[in-house]
JSON list of C-alpha atoms in Angstrom, two decimals:
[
{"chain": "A", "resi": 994, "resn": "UNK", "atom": "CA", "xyz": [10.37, 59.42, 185.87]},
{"chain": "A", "resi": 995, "resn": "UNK", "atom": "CA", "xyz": [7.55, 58.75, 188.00]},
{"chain": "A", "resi": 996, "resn": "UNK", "atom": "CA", "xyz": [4.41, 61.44, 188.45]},
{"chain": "A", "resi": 997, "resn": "UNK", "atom": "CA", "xyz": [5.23, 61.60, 192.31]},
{"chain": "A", "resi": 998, "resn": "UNK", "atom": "CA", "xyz": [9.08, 62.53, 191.76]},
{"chain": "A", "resi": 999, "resn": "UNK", "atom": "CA", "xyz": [8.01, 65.37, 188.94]},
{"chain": "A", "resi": 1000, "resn": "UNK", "atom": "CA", "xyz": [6.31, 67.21, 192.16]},
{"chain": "A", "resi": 1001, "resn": "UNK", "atom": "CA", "xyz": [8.17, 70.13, 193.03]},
{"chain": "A", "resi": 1002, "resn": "UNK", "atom": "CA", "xyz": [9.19, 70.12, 196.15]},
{"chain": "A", "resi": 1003, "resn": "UNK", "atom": "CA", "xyz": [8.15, 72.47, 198.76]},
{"chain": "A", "resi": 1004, "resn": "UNK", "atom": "CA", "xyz": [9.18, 76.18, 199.33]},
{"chain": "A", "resi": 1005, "resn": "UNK", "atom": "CA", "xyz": [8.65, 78.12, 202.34]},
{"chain": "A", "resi": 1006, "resn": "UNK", "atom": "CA", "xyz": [5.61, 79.57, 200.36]},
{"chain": "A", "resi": 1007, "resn": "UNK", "atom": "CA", "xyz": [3.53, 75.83, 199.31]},
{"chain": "A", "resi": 1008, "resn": "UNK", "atom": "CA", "xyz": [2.32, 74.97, 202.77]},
{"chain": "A", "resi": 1009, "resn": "UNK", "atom": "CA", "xyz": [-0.16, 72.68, 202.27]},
{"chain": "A", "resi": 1010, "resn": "UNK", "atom": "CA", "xyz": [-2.12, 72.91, 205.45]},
{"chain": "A", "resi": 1011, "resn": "UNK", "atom": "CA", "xyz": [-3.14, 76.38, 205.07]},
{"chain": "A", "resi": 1012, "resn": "UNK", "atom": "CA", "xyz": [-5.05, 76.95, 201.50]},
{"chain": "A", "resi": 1013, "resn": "UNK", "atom": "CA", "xyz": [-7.15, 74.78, 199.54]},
{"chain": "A", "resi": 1014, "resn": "UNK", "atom": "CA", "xyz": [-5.81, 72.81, 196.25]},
{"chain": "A", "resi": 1015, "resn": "UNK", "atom": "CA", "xyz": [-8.64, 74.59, 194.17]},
{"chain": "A", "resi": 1016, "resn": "UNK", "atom": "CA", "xyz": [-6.85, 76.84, 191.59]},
{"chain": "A", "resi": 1017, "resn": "UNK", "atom": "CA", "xyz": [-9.58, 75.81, 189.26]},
{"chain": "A", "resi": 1018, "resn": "UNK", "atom": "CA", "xyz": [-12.79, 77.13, 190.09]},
{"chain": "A", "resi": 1019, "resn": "UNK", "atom": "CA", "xyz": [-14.23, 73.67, 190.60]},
{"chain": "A", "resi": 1020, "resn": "UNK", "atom": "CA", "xyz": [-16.22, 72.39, 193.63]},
{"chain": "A", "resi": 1021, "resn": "UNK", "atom": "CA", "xyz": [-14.45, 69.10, 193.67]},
{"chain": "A", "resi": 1022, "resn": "UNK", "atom": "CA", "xyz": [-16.88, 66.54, 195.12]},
{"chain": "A", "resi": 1023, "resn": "UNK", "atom": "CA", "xyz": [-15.20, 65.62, 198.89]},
{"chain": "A", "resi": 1024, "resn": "UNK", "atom": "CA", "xyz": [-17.34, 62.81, 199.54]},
{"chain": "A", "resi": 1025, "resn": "UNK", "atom": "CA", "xyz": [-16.40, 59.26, 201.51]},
{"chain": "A", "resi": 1026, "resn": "UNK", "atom": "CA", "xyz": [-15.46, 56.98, 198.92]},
{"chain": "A", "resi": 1027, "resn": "UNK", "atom": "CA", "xyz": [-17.01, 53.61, 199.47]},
{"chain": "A", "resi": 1028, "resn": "UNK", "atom": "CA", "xyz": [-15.51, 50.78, 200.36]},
{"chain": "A", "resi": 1029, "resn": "UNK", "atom": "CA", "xyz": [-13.46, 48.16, 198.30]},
{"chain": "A", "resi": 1030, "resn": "UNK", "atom": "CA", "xyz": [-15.22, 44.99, 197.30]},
{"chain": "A", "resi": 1031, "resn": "UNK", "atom": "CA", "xyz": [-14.53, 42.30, 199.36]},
{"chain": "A", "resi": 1032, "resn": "UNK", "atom": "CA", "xyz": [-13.93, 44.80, 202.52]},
{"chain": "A", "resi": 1033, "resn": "UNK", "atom": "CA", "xyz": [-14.81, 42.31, 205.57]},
{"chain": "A", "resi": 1034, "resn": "UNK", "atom": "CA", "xyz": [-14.54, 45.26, 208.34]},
{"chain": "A", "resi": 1035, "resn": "UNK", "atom": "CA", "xyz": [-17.01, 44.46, 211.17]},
{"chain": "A", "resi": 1036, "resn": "UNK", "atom": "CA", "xyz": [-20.09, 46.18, 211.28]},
{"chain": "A", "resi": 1037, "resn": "UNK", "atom": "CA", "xyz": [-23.42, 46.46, 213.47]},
{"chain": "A", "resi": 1038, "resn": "UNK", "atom": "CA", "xyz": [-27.21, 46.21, 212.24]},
{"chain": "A", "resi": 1039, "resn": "UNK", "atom": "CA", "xyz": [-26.81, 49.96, 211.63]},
{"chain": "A", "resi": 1040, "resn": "UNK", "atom": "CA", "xyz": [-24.09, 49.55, 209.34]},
{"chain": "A", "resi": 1041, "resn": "UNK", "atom": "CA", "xyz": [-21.84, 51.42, 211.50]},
{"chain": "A", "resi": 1042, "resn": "UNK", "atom": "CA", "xyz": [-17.81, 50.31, 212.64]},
{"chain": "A", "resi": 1043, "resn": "UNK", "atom": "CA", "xyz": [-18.07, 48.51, 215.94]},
{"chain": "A", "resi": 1044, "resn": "UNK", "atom": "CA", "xyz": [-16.22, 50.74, 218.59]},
{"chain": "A", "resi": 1045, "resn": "UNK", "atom": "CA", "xyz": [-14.03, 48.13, 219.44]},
{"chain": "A", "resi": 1046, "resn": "UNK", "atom": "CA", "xyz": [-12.70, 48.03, 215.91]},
{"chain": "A", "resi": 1047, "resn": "UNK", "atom": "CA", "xyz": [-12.52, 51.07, 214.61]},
{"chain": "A", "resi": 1048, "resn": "UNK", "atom": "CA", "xyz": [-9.21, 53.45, 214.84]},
{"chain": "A", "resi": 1049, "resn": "UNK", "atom": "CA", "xyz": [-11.50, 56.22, 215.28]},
{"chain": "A", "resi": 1050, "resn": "UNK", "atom": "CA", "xyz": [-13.71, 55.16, 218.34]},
{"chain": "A", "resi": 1051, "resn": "UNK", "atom": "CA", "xyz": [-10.28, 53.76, 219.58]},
{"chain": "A", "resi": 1052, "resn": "UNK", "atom": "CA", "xyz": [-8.68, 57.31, 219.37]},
{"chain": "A", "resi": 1053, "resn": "UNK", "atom": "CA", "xyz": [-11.37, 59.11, 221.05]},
{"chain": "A", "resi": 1054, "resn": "UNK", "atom": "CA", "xyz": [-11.72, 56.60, 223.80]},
{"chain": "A", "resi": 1055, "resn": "UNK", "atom": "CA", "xyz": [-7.67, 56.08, 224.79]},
{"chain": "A", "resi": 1056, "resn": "UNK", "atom": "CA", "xyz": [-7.88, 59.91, 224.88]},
{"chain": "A", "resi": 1057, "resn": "UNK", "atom": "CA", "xyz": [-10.33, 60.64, 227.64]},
{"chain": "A", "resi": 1058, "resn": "UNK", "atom": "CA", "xyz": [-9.28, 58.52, 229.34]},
{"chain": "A", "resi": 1059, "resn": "UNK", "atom": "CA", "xyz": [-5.32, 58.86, 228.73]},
{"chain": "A", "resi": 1060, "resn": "UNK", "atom": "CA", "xyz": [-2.89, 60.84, 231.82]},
{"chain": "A", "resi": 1061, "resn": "UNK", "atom": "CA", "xyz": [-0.35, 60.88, 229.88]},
{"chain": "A", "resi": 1062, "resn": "UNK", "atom": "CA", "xyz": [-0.17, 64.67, 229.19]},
{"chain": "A", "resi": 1063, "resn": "UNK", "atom": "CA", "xyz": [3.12, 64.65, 226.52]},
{"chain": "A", "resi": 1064, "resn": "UNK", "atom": "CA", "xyz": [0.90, 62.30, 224.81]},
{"chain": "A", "resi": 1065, "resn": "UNK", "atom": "CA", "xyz": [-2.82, 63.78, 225.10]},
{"chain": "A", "resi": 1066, "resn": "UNK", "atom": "CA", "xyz": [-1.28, 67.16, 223.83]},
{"chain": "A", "resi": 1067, "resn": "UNK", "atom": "CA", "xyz": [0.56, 65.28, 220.71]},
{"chain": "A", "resi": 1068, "resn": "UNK", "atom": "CA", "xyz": [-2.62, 64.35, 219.75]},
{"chain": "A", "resi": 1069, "resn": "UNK", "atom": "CA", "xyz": [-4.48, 66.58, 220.64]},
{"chain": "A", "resi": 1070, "resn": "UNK", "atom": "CA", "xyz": [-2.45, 68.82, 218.53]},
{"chain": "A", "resi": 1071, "resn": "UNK", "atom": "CA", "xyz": [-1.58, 66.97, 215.79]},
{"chain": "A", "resi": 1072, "resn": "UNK", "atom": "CA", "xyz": [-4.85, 65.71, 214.39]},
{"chain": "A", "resi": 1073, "resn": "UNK", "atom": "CA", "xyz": [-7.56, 67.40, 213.25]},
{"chain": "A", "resi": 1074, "resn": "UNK", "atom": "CA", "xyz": [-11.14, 67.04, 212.84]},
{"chain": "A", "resi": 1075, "resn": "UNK", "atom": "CA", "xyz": [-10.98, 66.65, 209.63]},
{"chain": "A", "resi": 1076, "resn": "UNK", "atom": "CA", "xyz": [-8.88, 63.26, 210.14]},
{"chain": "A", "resi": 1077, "resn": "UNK", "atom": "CA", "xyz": [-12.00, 61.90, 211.10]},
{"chain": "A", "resi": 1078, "resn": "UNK", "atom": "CA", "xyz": [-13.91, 60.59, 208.54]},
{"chain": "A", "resi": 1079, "resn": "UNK", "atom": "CA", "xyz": [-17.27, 60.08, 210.78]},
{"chain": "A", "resi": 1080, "resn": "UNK", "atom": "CA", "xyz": [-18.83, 63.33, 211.28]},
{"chain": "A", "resi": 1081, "resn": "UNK", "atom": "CA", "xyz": [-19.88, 62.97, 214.99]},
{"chain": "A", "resi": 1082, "resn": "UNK", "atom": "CA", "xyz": [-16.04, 61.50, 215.70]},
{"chain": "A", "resi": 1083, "resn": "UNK", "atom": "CA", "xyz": [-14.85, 64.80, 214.43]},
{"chain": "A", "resi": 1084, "resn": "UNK", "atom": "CA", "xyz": [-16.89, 66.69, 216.62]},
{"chain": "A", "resi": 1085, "resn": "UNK", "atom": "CA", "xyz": [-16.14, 64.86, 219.68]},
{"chain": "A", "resi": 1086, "resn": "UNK", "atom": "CA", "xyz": [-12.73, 65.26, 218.83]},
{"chain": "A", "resi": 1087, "resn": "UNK", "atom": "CA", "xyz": [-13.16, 69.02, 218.76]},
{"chain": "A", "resi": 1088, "resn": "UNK", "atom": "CA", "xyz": [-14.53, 68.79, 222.08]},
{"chain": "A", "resi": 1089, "resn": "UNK", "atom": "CA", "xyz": [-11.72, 66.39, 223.68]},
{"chain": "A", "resi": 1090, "resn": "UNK", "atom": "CA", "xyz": [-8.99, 68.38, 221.82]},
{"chain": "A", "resi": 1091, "resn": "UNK", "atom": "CA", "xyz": [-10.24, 71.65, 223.47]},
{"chain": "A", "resi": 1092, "resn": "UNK", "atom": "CA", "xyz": [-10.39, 70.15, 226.89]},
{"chain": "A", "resi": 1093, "resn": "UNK", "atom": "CA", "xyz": [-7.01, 69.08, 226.36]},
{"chain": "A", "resi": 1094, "resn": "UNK", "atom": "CA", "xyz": [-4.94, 72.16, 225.14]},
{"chain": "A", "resi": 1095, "resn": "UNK", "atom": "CA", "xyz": [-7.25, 73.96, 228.30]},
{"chain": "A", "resi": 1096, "resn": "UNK", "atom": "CA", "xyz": [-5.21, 71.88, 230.71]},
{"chain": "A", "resi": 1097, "resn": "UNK", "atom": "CA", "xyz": [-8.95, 70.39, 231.85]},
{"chain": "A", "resi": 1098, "resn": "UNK", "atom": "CA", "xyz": [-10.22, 67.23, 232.61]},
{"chain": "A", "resi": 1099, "resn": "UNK", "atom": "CA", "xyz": [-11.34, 65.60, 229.30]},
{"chain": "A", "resi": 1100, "resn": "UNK", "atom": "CA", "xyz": [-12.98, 62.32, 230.56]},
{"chain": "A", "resi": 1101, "resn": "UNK", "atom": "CA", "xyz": [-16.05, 61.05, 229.43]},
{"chain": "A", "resi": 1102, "resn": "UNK", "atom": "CA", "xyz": [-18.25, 62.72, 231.85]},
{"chain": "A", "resi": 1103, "resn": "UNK", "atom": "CA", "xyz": [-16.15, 65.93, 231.49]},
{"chain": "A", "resi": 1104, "resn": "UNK", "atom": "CA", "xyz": [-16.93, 65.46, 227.52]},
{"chain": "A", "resi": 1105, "resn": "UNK", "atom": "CA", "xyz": [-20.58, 64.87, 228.34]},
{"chain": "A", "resi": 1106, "resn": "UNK", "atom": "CA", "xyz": [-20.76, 68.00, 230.28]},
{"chain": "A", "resi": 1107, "resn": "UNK", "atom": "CA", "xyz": [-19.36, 70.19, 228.05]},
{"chain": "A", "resi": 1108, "resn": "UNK", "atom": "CA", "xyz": [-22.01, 69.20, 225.52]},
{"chain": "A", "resi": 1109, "resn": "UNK", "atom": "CA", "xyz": [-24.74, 69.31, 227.89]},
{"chain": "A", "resi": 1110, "resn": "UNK", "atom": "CA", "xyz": [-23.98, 72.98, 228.56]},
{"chain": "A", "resi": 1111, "resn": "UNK", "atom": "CA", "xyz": [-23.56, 73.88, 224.80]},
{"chain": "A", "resi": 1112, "resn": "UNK", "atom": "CA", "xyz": [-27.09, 73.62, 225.63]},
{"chain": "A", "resi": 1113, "resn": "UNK", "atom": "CA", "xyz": [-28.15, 71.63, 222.61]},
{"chain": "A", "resi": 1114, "resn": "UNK", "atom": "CA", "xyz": [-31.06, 69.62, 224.11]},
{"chain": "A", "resi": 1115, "resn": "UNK", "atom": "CA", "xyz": [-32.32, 67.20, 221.76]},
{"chain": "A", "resi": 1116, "resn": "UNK", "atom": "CA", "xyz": [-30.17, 68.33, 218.75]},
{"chain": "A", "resi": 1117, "resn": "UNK", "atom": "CA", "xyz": [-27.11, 66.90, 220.62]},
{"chain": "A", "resi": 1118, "resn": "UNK", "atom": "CA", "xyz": [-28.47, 63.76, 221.44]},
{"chain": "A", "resi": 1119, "resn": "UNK", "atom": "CA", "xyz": [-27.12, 61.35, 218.69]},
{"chain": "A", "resi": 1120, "resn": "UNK", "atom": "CA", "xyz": [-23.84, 63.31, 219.28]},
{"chain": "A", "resi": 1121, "resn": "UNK", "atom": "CA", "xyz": [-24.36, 61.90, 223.33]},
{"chain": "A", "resi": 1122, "resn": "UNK", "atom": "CA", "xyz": [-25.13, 58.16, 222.05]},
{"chain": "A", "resi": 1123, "resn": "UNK", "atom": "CA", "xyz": [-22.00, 57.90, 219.63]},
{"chain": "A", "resi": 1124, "resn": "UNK", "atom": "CA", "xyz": [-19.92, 59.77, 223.08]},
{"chain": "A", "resi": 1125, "resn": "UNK", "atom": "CA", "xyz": [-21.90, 56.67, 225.10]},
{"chain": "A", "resi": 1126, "resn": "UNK", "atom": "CA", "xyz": [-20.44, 54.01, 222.35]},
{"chain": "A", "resi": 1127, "resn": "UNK", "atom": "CA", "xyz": [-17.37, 55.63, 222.10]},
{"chain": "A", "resi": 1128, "resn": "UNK", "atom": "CA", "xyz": [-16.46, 54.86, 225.55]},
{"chain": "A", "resi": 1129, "resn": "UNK", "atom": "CA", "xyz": [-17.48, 50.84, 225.35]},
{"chain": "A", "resi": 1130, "resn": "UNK", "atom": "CA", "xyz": [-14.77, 50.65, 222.68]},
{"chain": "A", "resi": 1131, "resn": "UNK", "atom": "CA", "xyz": [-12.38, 50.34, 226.09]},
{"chain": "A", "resi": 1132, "resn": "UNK", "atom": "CA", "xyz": [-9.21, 51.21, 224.09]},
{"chain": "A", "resi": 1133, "resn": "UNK", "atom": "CA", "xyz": [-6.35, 51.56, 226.59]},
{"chain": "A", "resi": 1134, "resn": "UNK", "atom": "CA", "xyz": [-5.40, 54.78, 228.10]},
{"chain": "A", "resi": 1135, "resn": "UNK", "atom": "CA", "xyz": [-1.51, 54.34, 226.84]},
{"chain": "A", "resi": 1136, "resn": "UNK", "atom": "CA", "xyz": [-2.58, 53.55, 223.42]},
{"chain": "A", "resi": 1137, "resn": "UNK", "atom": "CA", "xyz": [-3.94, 57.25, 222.32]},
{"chain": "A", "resi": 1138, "resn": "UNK", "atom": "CA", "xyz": [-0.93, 57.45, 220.26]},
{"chain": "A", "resi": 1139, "resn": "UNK", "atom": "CA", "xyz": [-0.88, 54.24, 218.26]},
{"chain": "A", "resi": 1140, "resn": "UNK", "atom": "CA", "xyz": [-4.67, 54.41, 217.71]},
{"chain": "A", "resi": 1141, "resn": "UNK", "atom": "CA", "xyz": [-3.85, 58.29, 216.69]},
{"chain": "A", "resi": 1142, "resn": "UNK", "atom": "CA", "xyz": [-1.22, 57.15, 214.12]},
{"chain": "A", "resi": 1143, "resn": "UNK", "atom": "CA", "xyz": [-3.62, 54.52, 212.59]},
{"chain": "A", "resi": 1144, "resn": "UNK", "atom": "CA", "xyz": [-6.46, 57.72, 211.94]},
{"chain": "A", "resi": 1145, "resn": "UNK", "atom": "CA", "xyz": [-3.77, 59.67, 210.46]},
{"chain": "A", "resi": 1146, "resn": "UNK", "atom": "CA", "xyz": [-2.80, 56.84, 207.95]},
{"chain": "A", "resi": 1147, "resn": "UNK", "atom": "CA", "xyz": [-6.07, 56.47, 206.99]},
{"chain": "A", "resi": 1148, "resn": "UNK", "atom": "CA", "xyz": [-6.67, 60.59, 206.46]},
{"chain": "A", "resi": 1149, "resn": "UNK", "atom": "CA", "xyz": [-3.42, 59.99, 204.18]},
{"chain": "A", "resi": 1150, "resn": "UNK", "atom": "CA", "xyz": [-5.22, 57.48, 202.41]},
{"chain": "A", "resi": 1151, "resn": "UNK", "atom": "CA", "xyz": [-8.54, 58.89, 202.15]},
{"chain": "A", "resi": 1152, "resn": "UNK", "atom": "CA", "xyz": [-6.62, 61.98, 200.54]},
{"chain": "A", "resi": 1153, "resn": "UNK", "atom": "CA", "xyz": [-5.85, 60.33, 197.24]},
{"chain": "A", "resi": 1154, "resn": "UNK", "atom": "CA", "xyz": [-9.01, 59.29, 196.76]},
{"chain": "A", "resi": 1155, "resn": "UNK", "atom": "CA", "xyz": [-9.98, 63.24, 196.82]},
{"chain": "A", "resi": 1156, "resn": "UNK", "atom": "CA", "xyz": [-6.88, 64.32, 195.18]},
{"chain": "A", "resi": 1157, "resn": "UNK", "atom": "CA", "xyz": [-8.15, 61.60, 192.35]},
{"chain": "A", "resi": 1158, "resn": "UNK", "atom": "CA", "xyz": [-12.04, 62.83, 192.44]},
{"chain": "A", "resi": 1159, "resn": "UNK", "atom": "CA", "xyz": [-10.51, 66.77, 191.93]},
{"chain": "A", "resi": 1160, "resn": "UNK", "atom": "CA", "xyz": [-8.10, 65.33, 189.15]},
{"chain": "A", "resi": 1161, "resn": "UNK", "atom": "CA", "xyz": [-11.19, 63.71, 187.36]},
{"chain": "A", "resi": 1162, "resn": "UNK", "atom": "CA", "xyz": [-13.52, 66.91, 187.61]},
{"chain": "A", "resi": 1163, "resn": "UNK", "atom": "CA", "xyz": [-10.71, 69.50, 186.69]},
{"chain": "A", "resi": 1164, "resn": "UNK", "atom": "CA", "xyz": [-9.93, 66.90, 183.19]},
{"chain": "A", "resi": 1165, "resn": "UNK", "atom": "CA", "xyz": [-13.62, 67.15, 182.47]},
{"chain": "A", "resi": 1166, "resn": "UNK", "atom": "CA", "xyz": [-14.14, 70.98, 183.29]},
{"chain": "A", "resi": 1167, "resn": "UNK", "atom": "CA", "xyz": [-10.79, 72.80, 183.86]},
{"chain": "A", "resi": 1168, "resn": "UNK", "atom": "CA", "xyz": [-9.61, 75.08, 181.21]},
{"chain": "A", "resi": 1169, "resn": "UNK", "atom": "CA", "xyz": [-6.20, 73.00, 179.85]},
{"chain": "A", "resi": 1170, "resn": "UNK", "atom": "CA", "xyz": [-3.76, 75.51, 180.26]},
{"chain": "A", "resi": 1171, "resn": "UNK", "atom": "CA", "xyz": [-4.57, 75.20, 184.37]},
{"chain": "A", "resi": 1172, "resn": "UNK", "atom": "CA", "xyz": [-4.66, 70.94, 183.91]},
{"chain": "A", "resi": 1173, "resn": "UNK", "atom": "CA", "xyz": [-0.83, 70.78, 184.90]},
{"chain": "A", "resi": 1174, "resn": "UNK", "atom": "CA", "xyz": [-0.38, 73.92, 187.58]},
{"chain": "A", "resi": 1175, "resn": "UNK", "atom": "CA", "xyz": [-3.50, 72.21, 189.36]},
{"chain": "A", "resi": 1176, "resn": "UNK", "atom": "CA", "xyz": [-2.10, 68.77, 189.60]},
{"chain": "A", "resi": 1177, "resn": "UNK", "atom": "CA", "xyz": [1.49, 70.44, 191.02]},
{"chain": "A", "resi": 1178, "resn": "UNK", "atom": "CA", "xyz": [-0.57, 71.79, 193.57]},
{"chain": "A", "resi": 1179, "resn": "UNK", "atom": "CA", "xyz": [-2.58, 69.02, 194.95]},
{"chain": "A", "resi": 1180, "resn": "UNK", "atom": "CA", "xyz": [1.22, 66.57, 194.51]},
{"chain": "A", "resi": 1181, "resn": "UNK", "atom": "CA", "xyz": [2.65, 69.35, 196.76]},
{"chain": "A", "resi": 1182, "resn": "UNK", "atom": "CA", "xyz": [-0.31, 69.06, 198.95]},
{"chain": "A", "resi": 1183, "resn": "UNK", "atom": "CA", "xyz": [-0.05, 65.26, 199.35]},
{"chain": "A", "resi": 1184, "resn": "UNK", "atom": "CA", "xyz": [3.67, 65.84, 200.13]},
{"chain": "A", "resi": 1185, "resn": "UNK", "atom": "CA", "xyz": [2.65, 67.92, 202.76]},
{"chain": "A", "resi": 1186, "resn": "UNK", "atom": "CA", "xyz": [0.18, 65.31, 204.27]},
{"chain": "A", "resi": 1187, "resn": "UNK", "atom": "CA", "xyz": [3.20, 62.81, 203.64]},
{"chain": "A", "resi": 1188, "resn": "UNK", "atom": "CA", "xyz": [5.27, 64.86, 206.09]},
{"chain": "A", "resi": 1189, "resn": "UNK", "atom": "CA", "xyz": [2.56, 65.47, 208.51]},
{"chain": "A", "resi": 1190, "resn": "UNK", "atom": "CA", "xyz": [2.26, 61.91, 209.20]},
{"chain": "A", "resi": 1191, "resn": "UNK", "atom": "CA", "xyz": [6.09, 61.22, 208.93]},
{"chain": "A", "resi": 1192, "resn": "UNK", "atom": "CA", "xyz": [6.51, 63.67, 212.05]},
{"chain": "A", "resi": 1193, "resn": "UNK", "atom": "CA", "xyz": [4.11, 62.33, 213.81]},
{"chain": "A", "resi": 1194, "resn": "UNK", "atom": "CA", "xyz": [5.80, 59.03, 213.96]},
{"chain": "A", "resi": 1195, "resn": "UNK", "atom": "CA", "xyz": [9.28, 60.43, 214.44]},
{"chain": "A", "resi": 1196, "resn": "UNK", "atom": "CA", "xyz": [7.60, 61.55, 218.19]},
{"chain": "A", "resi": 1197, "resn": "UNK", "atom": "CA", "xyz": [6.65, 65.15, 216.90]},
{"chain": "A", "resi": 1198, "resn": "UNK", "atom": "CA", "xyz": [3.30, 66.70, 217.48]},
{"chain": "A", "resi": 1199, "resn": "UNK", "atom": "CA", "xyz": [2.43, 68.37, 214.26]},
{"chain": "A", "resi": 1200, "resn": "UNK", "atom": "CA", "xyz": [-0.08, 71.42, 213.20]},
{"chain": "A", "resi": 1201, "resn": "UNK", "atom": "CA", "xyz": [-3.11, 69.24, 211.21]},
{"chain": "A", "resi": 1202, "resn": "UNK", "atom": "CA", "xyz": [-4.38, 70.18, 207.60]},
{"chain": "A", "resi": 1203, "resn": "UNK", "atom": "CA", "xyz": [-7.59, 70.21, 208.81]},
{"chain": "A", "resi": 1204, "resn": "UNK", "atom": "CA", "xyz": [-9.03, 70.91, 205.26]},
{"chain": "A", "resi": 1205, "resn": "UNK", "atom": "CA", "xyz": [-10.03, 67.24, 204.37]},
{"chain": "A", "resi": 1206, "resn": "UNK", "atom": "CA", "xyz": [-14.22, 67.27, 205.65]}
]
């Protein structure tokens, strides 16, 4: 039988999304795992995803921009910042997503004003440039969904790597008779992140983990 299928599965009690994995009192190291070798993704001088490639300047972009209000509020809704697995995506997210659920305009220069008023003066200033590059990614408005769906996937992804890092440090530090009730918990977890994704693409807007930052 395969580790996956020896998961429990969930009662109206394991929800995922609302509690951290941790029943060991570890302080499991969350970090971005690099990159495969051989990963050819396009990148800039700085090292950073071109806009125009990368799900998450995509996302943000097809979002201010989008009219579609069934599908702004699915998204809106549905991911989280933690999804994001730049920093300064996440928190223009947060902005957009706010707008959004508000019933207010959540274009660019509506983003741009609501940061401007937070009143962060030079502090917010790389979070303006990454808005400014955000926008030259010139995703389509109707494609806030599909671009959505692609963050998601990754988040999944990104999880297992995490779930792997907090297996590794609990076998090296964990008392042993906690090894096995710790690894149910973060396989329930990652069937709850399973879900989340799998309603999204059945058309449903789903309440985000948010936990994974």
């Amino acid at each position: 039988m395969s580790a996956l299928r020896a998961v429990p599965t969930e009662g109206p009690d394991d929800d995922a999304a609302g509690h951290d994995a941790a029943v060991l009192d570890l302080a499991p190291n969350t970090a971005p795992v690099a990159a495969p070798a051989g990963d050819t993704t396009t990148v800039d001088e700085l090292g950073e995803l071109d806009p125009r490639t990368d799900p998450e300047s995509l996302t943000l972009c097809a979002l201010m921009w989008s009219a579609e209000s069934d599908d702004t509020t699915r998204v809106a809704t549905s991911l989280t910042p933690g999804d994001f697995e730049n920093p300064a995506h996440a928190e223009l997210f947060t902005v957009i997503a706010a707008l959004v659920v508000e019933n207010r305009p959540h274009d660019p220069a509506s983003v741009a004003a609501v940061i401007h008023r937070a009143g962060g003066g030079q502090k917010d200033a790389p979070l303006r440039r990454v808005l400014a590059d955000v926008v030259t990614a010139d995703a389509p408005a109707v494609s806030a969904v599909h671009y959505a769906d692609i963050v998601l996937s990754q988040s999944y992804r990104r999880s297992f790597h995490i779930a792997g890092q907090r297996i590794t440090q609990a076998a090296e530090q964990g008392p042993e008779e906690e090894l096995f009730d710790y690894m149910v918990q973060l396989g329930r977890q990652q069937r709850a992140a399973w879900n989340r994704l799998g309603a999204f693409r059945s058309g449903g807007a789903v309440q985000g983990e948010g936990e994974r930052s």
